[in-house]
PDB file of C-alpha atoms in Angstrom:
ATOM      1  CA  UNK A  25      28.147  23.236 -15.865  1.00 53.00           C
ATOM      2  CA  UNK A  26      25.195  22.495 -17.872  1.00 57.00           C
ATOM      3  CA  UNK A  27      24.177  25.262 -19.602  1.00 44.00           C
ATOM      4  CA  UNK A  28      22.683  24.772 -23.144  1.00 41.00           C
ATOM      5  CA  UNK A  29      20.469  27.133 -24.850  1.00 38.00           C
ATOM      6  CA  UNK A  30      17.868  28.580 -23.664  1.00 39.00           C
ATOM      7  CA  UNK A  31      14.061  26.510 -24.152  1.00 40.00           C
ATOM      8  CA  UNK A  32      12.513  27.344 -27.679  1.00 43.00           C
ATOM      9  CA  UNK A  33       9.585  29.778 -27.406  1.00 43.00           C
ATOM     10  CA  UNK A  34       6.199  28.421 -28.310  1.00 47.00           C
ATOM     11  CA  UNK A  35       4.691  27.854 -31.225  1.00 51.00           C
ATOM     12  CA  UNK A  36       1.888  29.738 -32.791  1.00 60.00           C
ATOM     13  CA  UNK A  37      -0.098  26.603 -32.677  1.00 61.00           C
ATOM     14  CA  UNK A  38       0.899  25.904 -29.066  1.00 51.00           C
ATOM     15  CA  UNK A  39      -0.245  29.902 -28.266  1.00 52.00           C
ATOM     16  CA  UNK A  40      -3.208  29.512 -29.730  1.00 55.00           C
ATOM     17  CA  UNK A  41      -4.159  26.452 -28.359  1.00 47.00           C
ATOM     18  CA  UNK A  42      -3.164  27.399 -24.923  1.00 48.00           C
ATOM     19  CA  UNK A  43      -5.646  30.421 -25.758  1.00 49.00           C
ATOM     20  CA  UNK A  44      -8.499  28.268 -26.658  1.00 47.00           C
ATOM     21  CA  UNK A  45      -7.748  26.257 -23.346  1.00 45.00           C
ATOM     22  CA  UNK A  46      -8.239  29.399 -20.809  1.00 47.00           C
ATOM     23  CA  UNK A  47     -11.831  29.681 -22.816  1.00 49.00           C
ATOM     24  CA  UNK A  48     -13.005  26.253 -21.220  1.00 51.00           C
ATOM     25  CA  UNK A  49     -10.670  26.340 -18.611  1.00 57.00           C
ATOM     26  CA  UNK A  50     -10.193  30.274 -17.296  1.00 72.00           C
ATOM     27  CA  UNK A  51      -6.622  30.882 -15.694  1.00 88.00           C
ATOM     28  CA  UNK A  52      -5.652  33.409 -12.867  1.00 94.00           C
ATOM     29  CA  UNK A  53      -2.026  34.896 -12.397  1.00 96.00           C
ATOM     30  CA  UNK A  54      -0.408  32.534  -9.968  1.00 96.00           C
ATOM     31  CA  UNK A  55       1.674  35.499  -8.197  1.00 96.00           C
ATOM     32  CA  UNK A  56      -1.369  37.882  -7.787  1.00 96.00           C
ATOM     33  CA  UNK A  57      -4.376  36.540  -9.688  1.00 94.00           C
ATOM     34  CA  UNK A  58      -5.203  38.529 -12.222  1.00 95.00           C
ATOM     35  CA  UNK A  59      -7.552  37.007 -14.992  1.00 94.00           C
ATOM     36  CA  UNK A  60      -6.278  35.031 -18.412  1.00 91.00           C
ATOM     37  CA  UNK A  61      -2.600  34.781 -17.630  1.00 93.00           C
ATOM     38  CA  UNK A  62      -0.318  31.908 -15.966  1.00 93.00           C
ATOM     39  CA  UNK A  63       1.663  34.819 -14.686  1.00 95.00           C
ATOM     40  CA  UNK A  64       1.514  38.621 -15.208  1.00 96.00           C
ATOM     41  CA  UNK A  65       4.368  40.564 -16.275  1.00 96.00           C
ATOM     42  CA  UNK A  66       4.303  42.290 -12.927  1.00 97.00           C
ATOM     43  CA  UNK A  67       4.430  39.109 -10.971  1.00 97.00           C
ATOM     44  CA  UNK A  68       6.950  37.705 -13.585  1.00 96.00           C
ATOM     45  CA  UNK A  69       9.219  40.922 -12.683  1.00 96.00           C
ATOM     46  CA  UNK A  70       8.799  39.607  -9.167  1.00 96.00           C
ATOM     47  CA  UNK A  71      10.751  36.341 -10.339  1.00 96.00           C
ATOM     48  CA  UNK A  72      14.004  38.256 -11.451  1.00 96.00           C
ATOM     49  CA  UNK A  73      16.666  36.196  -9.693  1.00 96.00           C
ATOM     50  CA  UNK A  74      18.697  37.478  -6.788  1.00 94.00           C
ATOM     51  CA  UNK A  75      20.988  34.400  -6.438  1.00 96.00           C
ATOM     52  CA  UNK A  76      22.514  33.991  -2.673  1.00 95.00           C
ATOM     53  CA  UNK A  77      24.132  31.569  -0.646  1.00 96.00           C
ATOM     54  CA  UNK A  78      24.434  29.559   2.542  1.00 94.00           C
ATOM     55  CA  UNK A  79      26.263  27.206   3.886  1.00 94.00           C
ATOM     56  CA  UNK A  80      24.380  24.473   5.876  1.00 92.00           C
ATOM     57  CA  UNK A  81      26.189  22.914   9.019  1.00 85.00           C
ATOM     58  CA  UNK A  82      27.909  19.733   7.356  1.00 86.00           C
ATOM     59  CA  UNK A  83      29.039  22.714   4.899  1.00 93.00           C
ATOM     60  CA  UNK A  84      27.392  22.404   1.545  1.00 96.00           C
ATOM     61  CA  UNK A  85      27.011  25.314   0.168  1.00 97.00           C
ATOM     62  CA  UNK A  86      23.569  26.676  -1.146  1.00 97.00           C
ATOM     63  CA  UNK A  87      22.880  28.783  -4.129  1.00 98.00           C
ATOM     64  CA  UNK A  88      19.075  30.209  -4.390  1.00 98.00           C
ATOM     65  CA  UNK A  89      17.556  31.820  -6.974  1.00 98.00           C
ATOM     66  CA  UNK A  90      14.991  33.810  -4.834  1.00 97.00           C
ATOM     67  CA  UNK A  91      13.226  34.220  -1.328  1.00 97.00           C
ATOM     68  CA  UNK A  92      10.776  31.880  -0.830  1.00 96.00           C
ATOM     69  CA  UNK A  93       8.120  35.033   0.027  1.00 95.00           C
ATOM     70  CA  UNK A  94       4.840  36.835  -1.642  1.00 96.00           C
ATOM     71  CA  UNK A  95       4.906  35.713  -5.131  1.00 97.00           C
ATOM     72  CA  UNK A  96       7.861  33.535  -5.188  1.00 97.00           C
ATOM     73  CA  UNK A  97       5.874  31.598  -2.834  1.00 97.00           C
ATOM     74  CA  UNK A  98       2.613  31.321  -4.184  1.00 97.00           C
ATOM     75  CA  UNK A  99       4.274  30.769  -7.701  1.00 98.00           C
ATOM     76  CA  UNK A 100       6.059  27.631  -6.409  1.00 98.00           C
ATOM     77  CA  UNK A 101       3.255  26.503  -4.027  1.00 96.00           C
ATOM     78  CA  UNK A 102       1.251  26.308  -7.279  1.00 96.00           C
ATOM     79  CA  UNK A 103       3.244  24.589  -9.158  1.00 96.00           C
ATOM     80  CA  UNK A 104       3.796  22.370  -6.792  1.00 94.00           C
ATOM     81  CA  UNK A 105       0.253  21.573  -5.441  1.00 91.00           C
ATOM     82  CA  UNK A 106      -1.986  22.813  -8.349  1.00 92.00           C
ATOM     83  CA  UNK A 107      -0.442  21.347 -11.070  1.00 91.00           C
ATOM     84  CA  UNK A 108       0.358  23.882 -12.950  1.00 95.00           C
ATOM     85  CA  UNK A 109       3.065  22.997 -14.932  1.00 95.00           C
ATOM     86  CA  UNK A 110       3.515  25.986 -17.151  1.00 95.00           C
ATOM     87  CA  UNK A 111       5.041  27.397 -14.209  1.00 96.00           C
ATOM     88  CA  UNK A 112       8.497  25.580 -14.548  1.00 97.00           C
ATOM     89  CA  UNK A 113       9.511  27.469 -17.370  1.00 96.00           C
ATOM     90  CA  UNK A 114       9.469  30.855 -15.775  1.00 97.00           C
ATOM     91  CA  UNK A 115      10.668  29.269 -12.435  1.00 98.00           C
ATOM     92  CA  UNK A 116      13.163  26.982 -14.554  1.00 97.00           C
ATOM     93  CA  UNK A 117      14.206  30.075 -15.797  1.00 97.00           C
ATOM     94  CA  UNK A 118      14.708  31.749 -12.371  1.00 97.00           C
ATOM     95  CA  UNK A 119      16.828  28.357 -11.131  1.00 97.00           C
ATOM     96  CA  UNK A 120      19.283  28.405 -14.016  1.00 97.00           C
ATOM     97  CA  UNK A 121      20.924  31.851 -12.071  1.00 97.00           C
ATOM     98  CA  UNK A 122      21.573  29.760  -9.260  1.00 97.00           C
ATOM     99  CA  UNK A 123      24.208  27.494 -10.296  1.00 97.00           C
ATOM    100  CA  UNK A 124      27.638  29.547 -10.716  1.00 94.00           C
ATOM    101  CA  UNK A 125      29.762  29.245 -13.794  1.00 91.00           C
ATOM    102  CA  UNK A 126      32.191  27.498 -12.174  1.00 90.00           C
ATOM    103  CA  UNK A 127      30.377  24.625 -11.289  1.00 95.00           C
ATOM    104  CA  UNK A 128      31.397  22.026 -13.781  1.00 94.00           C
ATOM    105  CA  UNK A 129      28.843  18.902 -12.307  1.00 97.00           C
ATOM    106  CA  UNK A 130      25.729  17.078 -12.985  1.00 97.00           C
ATOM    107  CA  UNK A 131      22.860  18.037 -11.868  1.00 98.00           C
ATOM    108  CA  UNK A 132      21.162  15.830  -9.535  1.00 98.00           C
ATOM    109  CA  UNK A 133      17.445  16.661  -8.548  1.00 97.00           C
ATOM    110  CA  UNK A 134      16.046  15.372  -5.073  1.00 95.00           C
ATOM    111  CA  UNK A 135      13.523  12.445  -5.746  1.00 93.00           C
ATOM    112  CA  UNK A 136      10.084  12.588  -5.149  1.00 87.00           C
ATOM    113  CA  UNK A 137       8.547  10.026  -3.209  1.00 80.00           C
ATOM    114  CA  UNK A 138       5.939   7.710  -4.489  1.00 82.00           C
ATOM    115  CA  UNK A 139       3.129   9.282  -2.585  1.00 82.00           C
ATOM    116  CA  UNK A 140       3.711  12.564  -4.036  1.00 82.00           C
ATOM    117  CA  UNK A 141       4.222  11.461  -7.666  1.00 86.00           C
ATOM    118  CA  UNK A 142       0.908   9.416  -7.564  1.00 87.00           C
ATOM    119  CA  UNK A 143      -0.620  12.775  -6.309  1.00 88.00           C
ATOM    120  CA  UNK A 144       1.078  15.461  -8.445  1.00 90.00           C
ATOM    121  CA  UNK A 145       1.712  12.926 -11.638  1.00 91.00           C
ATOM    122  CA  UNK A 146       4.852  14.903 -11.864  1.00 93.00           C
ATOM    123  CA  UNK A 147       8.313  15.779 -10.349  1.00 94.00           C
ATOM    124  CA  UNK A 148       8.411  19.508  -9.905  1.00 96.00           C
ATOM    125  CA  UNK A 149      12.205  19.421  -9.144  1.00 97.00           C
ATOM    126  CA  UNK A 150      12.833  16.995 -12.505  1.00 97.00           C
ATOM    127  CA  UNK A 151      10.473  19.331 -14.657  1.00 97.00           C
ATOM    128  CA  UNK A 152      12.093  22.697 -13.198  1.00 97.00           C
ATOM    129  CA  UNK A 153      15.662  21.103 -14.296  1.00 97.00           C
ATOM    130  CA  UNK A 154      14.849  20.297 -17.690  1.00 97.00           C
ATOM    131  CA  UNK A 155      13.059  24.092 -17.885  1.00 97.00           C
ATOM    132  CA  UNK A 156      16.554  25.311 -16.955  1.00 97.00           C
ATOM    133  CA  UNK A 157      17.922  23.676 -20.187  1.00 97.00           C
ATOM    134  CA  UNK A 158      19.297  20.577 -17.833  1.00 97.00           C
ATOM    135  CA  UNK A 159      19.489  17.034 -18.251  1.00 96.00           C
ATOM    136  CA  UNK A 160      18.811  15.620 -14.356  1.00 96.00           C
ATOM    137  CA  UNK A 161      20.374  12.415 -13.601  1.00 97.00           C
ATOM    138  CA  UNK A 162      18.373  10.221 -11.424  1.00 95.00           C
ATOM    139  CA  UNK A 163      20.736   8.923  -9.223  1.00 96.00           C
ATOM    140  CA  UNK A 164      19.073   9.249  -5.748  1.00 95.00           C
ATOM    141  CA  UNK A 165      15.930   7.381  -4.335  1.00 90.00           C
ATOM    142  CA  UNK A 166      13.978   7.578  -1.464  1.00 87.00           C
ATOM    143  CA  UNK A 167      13.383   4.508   0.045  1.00 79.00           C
ATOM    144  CA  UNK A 168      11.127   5.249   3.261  1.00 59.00           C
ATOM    145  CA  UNK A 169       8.261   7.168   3.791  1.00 54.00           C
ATOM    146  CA  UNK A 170       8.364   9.980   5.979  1.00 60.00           C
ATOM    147  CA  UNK A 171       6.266  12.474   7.681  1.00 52.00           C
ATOM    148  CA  UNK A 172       4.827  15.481   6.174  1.00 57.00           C
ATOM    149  CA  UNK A 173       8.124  17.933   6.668  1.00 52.00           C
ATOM    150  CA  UNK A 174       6.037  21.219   6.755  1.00 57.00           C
ATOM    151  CA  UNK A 175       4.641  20.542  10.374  1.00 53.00           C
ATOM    152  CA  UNK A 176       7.835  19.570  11.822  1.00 53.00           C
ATOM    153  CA  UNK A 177      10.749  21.539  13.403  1.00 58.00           C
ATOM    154  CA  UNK A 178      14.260  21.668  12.962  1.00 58.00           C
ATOM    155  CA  UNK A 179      15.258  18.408  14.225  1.00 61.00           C
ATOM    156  CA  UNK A 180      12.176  16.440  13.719  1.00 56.00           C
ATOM    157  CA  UNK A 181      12.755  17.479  10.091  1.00 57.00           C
ATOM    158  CA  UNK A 182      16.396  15.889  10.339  1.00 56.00           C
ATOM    159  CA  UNK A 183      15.243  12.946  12.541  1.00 58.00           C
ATOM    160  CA  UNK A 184      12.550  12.338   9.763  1.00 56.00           C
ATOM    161  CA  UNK A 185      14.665  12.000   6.772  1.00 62.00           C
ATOM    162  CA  UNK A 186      17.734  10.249   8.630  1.00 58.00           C
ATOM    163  CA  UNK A 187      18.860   7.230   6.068  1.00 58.00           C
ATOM    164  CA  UNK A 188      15.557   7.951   3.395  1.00 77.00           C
ATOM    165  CA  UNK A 189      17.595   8.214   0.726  1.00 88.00           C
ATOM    166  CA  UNK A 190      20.189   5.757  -1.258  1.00 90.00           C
ATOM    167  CA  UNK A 191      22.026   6.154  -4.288  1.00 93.00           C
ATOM    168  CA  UNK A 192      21.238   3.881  -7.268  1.00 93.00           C
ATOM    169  CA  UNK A 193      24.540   2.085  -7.906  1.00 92.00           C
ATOM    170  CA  UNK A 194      23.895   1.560 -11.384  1.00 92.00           C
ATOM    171  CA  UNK A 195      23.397   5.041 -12.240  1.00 93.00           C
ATOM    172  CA  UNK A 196      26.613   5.816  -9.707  1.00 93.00           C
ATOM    173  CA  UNK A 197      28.687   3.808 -11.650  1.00 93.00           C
ATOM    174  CA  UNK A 198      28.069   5.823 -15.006  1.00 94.00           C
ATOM    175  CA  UNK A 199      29.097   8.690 -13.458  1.00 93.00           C
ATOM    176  CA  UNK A 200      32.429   7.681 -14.231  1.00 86.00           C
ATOM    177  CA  UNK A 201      34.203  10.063 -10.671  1.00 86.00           C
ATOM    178  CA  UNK A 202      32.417  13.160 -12.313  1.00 94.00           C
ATOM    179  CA  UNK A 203      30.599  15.046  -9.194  1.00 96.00           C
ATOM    180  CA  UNK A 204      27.558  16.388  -9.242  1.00 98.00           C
ATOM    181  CA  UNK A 205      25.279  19.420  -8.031  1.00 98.00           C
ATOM    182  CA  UNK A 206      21.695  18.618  -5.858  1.00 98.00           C
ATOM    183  CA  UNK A 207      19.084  20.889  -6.989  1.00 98.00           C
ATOM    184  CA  UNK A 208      15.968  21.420  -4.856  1.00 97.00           C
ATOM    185  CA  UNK A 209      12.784  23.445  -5.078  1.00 96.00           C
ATOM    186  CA  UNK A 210      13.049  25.445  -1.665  1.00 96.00           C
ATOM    187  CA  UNK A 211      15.650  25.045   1.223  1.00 96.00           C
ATOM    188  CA  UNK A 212      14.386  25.992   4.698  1.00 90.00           C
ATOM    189  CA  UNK A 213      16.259  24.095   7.222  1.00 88.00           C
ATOM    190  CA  UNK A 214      18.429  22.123   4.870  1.00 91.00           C
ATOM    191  CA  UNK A 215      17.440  18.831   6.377  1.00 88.00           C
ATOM    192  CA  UNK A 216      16.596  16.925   2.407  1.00 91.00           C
ATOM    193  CA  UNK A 217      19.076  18.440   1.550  1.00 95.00           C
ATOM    194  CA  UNK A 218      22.083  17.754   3.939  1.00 93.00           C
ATOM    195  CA  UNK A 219      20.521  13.707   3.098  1.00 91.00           C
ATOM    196  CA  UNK A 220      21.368  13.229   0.234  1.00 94.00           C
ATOM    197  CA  UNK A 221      24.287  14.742   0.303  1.00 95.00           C
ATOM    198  CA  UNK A 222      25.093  11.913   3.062  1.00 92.00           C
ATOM    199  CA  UNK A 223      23.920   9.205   1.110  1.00 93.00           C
ATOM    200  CA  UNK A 224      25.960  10.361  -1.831  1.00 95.00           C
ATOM    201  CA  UNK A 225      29.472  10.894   0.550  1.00 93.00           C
ATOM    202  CA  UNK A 226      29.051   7.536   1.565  1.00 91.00           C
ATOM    203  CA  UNK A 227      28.644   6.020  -1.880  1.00 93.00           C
ATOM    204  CA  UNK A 228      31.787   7.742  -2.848  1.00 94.00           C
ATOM    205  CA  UNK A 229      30.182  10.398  -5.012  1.00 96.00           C
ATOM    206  CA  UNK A 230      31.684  13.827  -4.740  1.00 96.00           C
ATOM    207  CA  UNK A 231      29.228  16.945  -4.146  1.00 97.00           C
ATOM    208  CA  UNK A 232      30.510  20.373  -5.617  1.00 97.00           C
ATOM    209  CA  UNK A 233      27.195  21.926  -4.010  1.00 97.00           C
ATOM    210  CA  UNK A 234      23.236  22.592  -4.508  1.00 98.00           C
ATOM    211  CA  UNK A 235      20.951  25.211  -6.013  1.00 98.00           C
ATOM    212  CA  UNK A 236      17.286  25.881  -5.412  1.00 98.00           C
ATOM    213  CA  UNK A 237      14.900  27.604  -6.900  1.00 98.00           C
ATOM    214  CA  UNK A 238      14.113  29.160  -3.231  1.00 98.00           C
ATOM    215  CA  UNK A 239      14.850  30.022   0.291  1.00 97.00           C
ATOM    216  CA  UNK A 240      13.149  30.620   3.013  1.00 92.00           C
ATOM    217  CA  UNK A 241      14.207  34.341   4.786  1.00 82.00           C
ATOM    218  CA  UNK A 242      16.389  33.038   6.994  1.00 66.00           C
ATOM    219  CA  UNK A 243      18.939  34.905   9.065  1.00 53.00           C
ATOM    220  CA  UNK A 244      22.735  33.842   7.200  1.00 46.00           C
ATOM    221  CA  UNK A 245      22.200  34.239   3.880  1.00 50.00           C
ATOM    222  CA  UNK A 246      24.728  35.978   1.600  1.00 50.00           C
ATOM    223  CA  UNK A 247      23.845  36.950  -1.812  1.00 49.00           C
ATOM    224  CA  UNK A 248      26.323  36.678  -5.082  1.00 44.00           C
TER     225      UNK A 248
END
Protein backbone atom coordinates (compact mmCIF):
# COMPACT_ATOMS: atom_id res chain seq x y z
CA UNK A 1 0.00 0.00 0.00
CA UNK A 2 1.17 3.43 -0.43
CA UNK A 3 2.40 4.67 2.51
CA UNK A 4 5.42 7.09 2.36
CA UNK A 5 6.33 9.50 4.96
CA UNK A 6 4.40 11.57 6.46
CA UNK A 7 3.95 15.51 4.64
CA UNK A 8 6.87 17.88 5.81
CA UNK A 9 5.68 20.45 8.38
CA UNK A 10 5.70 24.04 7.28
CA UNK A 11 8.12 26.31 7.01
CA UNK A 12 8.76 29.29 9.15
CA UNK A 13 8.29 31.39 6.13
CA UNK A 14 5.13 29.52 5.12
CA UNK A 15 3.83 30.11 9.10
CA UNK A 16 4.45 33.38 8.99
CA UNK A 17 3.04 34.15 5.89
CA UNK A 18 -0.04 32.20 6.53
CA UNK A 19 -0.08 34.59 9.74
CA UNK A 20 0.13 37.73 7.81
CA UNK A 21 -2.74 36.27 5.53
CA UNK A 22 -5.48 35.83 8.50
CA UNK A 23 -4.55 39.80 9.13
CA UNK A 24 -6.21 40.75 5.66
CA UNK A 25 -8.09 37.80 5.43
CA UNK A 26 -9.44 36.71 9.22
CA UNK A 27 -10.04 32.80 9.52
CA UNK A 28 -12.63 30.93 11.77
CA UNK A 29 -12.18 27.21 13.02
CA UNK A 30 -13.94 25.18 10.40
CA UNK A 31 -15.24 22.49 13.11
CA UNK A 32 -16.59 25.13 15.62
CA UNK A 33 -15.51 28.63 14.59
CA UNK A 34 -13.41 29.95 16.80
CA UNK A 35 -11.30 33.06 15.61
CA UNK A 36 -7.56 32.90 13.83
CA UNK A 37 -7.30 29.17 13.32
CA UNK A 38 -8.12 26.74 10.21
CA UNK A 39 -8.97 24.29 12.91
CA UNK A 40 -8.72 24.29 16.74
CA UNK A 41 -7.03 21.70 18.59
CA UNK A 42 -10.36 20.74 20.07
CA UNK A 43 -12.03 20.32 16.76
CA UNK A 44 -8.75 18.70 15.41
CA UNK A 45 -9.18 16.05 18.42
CA UNK A 46 -12.60 15.60 16.88
CA UNK A 47 -10.76 14.28 13.61
CA UNK A 48 -8.92 11.31 15.41
CA UNK A 49 -9.77 8.44 13.09
CA UNK A 50 -12.08 5.61 14.04
CA UNK A 51 -11.62 3.54 10.82
CA UNK A 52 -14.80 1.10 10.06
CA UNK A 53 -16.17 -0.82 7.41
CA UNK A 54 -19.04 -1.82 5.16
CA UNK A 55 -19.71 -3.77 2.62
CA UNK A 56 -21.98 -2.29 -0.14
CA UNK A 57 -24.42 -4.76 -2.02
CA UNK A 58 -22.18 -5.73 -5.17
CA UNK A 59 -19.68 -6.38 -2.08
CA UNK A 60 -16.89 -3.88 -2.05
CA UNK A 61 -15.83 -3.35 0.96
CA UNK A 62 -15.58 0.21 2.61
CA UNK A 63 -13.01 1.52 4.96
CA UNK A 64 -13.88 5.14 6.61
CA UNK A 65 -11.90 7.17 8.48
CA UNK A 66 -14.76 8.92 10.45
CA UNK A 67 -18.63 9.65 10.70
CA UNK A 68 -19.64 12.04 8.47
CA UNK A 69 -21.36 14.13 11.69
CA UNK A 70 -20.75 17.60 13.79
CA UNK A 71 -17.32 18.55 12.92
CA UNK A 72 -16.34 15.88 10.60
CA UNK A 73 -19.04 17.30 8.60
CA UNK A 74 -18.61 20.82 8.61
CA UNK A 75 -14.75 20.20 8.22
CA UNK A 76 -15.33 18.37 4.90
CA UNK A 77 -18.32 20.51 3.76
CA UNK A 78 -15.73 23.32 3.91
CA UNK A 79 -13.29 22.03 2.23
CA UNK A 80 -15.29 21.03 -0.18
CA UNK A 81 -17.51 24.13 -0.88
CA UNK A 82 -15.39 26.97 0.69
CA UNK A 83 -12.28 26.32 -0.66
CA UNK A 84 -10.39 25.87 1.96
CA UNK A 85 -7.70 23.86 1.07
CA UNK A 86 -5.61 23.81 4.19
CA UNK A 87 -8.10 21.45 5.30
CA UNK A 88 -6.74 18.36 3.32
CA UNK A 89 -3.85 18.00 5.35
CA UNK A 90 -5.59 17.37 8.61
CA UNK A 91 -8.38 15.44 6.72
CA UNK A 92 -5.54 13.77 4.46
CA UNK A 93 -4.23 12.88 7.57
CA UNK A 94 -7.48 11.36 8.96
CA UNK A 95 -7.91 9.24 5.38
CA UNK A 96 -4.47 7.65 5.50
CA UNK A 97 -6.08 5.30 8.70
CA UNK A 98 -8.49 4.07 6.38
CA UNK A 99 -6.66 1.98 4.05
CA UNK A 100 -5.43 -1.35 5.94
CA UNK A 101 -1.88 -2.54 5.74
CA UNK A 102 -2.68 -5.18 3.75
CA UNK A 103 -3.87 -3.47 0.93
CA UNK A 104 -1.05 -3.59 -1.54
CA UNK A 105 -2.99 -1.31 -4.61
CA UNK A 106 -3.08 2.00 -6.21
CA UNK A 107 -4.99 4.39 -5.18
CA UNK A 108 -7.57 5.55 -7.45
CA UNK A 109 -9.58 8.80 -6.49
CA UNK A 110 -13.22 9.31 -7.95
CA UNK A 111 -13.10 12.13 -10.68
CA UNK A 112 -14.62 15.26 -10.39
CA UNK A 113 -16.76 16.40 -13.00
CA UNK A 114 -16.11 19.42 -15.07
CA UNK A 115 -18.79 21.50 -13.49
CA UNK A 116 -17.42 21.09 -10.14
CA UNK A 117 -13.73 21.65 -11.01
CA UNK A 118 -14.62 24.95 -12.87
CA UNK A 119 -16.42 25.84 -9.53
CA UNK A 120 -14.06 24.59 -6.79
CA UNK A 121 -10.68 25.02 -9.12
CA UNK A 122 -9.72 21.92 -7.31
CA UNK A 123 -10.28 18.12 -6.74
CA UNK A 124 -10.89 17.64 -3.06
CA UNK A 125 -10.58 13.79 -3.41
CA UNK A 126 -7.05 14.27 -5.62
CA UNK A 127 -5.75 16.94 -3.00
CA UNK A 128 -6.90 14.75 0.15
CA UNK A 129 -4.78 11.73 -1.55
CA UNK A 130 -1.70 13.48 -2.06
CA UNK A 131 -2.21 14.97 1.83
CA UNK A 132 -2.22 11.28 2.78
CA UNK A 133 1.35 10.95 1.32
CA UNK A 134 -0.37 9.22 -2.02
CA UNK A 135 0.28 9.41 -5.53
CA UNK A 136 -3.57 9.12 -7.18
CA UNK A 137 -3.69 7.65 -10.51
CA UNK A 138 -6.21 9.15 -12.75
CA UNK A 139 -7.61 6.38 -14.33
CA UNK A 140 -11.41 7.03 -14.17
CA UNK A 141 -13.52 9.80 -15.96
CA UNK A 142 -16.82 10.90 -15.86
CA UNK A 143 -18.27 11.29 -19.00
CA UNK A 144 -22.01 12.54 -18.37
CA UNK A 145 -23.40 15.01 -16.34
CA UNK A 146 -25.63 14.12 -13.70
CA UNK A 147 -27.98 15.50 -11.23
CA UNK A 148 -27.09 17.07 -8.04
CA UNK A 149 -26.80 13.59 -5.82
CA UNK A 150 -27.63 15.33 -2.44
CA UNK A 151 -31.45 15.76 -3.30
CA UNK A 152 -31.92 12.37 -4.55
CA UNK A 153 -32.76 9.00 -2.86
CA UNK A 154 -31.38 5.74 -2.90
CA UNK A 155 -32.15 4.68 -6.29
CA UNK A 156 -32.39 7.92 -8.04
CA UNK A 157 -28.80 8.26 -6.78
CA UNK A 158 -27.96 4.81 -8.58
CA UNK A 159 -30.23 5.54 -11.60
CA UNK A 160 -28.26 8.92 -11.86
CA UNK A 161 -24.79 7.71 -12.10
CA UNK A 162 -25.65 4.39 -14.14
CA UNK A 163 -22.71 4.21 -17.02
CA UNK A 164 -21.08 8.05 -15.93
CA UNK A 165 -17.98 6.79 -15.59
CA UNK A 166 -15.23 5.01 -18.03
CA UNK A 167 -11.84 4.02 -17.52
CA UNK A 168 -9.07 5.74 -19.52
CA UNK A 169 -7.46 2.87 -21.44
CA UNK A 170 -4.26 4.46 -21.68
CA UNK A 171 -3.77 4.92 -18.12
CA UNK A 172 -5.37 1.09 -17.71
CA UNK A 173 -2.83 -0.24 -19.68
CA UNK A 174 0.11 1.11 -17.40
CA UNK A 175 -1.25 -0.50 -14.71
CA UNK A 176 0.45 -3.42 -15.85
CA UNK A 177 -2.62 -6.25 -13.83
CA UNK A 178 -1.70 -4.32 -10.53
CA UNK A 179 -5.29 -3.55 -8.78
CA UNK A 180 -6.14 -0.71 -7.27
CA UNK A 181 -8.10 0.94 -4.21
CA UNK A 182 -11.11 3.86 -4.97
CA UNK A 183 -10.86 6.50 -2.48
CA UNK A 184 -13.79 8.89 -1.94
CA UNK A 185 -14.55 11.86 0.27
CA UNK A 186 -17.87 10.54 2.00
CA UNK A 187 -19.91 7.30 1.25
CA UNK A 188 -23.65 7.52 2.00
CA UNK A 189 -25.46 5.18 -0.17
CA UNK A 190 -22.50 3.87 -2.08
CA UNK A 191 -24.04 4.65 -5.42
CA UNK A 192 -20.35 6.67 -6.98
CA UNK A 193 -18.93 4.40 -5.54
CA UNK A 194 -20.37 0.92 -6.57
CA UNK A 195 -19.77 2.94 -10.45
CA UNK A 196 -16.76 2.93 -10.76
CA UNK A 197 -16.11 0.00 -9.42
CA UNK A 198 -18.39 -1.31 -12.49
CA UNK A 199 -16.68 0.54 -14.98
CA UNK A 200 -13.37 -0.72 -13.72
CA UNK A 201 -14.73 -4.77 -13.56
CA UNK A 202 -15.63 -4.39 -16.95
CA UNK A 203 -12.35 -2.97 -18.19
CA UNK A 204 -10.66 -5.86 -16.58
CA UNK A 205 -9.17 -3.93 -13.69
CA UNK A 206 -9.21 -5.69 -10.37
CA UNK A 207 -10.62 -3.72 -7.18
CA UNK A 208 -9.05 -4.81 -3.73
CA UNK A 209 -11.58 -2.16 -2.12
CA UNK A 210 -12.21 1.72 -1.20
CA UNK A 211 -11.53 4.13 1.65
CA UNK A 212 -13.14 7.44 2.47
CA UNK A 213 -12.46 10.01 4.43
CA UNK A 214 -16.28 9.67 5.75
CA UNK A 215 -19.51 7.96 6.31
CA UNK A 216 -22.62 8.82 6.80
CA UNK A 217 -24.24 7.06 10.32
CA UNK A 218 -25.70 4.46 8.74
CA UNK A 219 -27.10 1.32 10.31
CA UNK A 220 -24.22 -1.75 9.18
CA UNK A 221 -21.19 -0.37 9.85
CA UNK A 222 -18.41 -2.32 11.61
CA UNK A 223 -15.43 -0.63 12.87
CA UNK A 224 -11.60 -2.11 12.70
Amino acid sequence: MPHPTEPRAPSRVRRAVAEALTVVFPVVCAGCDLNDVDLCDRCVAELRPDPRARRLVGGLEVRSALVFDAVAARVIRAFKEEGRTALAAPLGRALREAWPSGWDAVPVPIPASRPSMRRRGYAPVVLACRRAGWRPFALLRVVRPTADQRVLGRRERAANLAGVMRVRRRAAARLAGRSVVLVDDVVTTGATLAEAARALAEAGVPVTGAVTIASTPLRGASRG
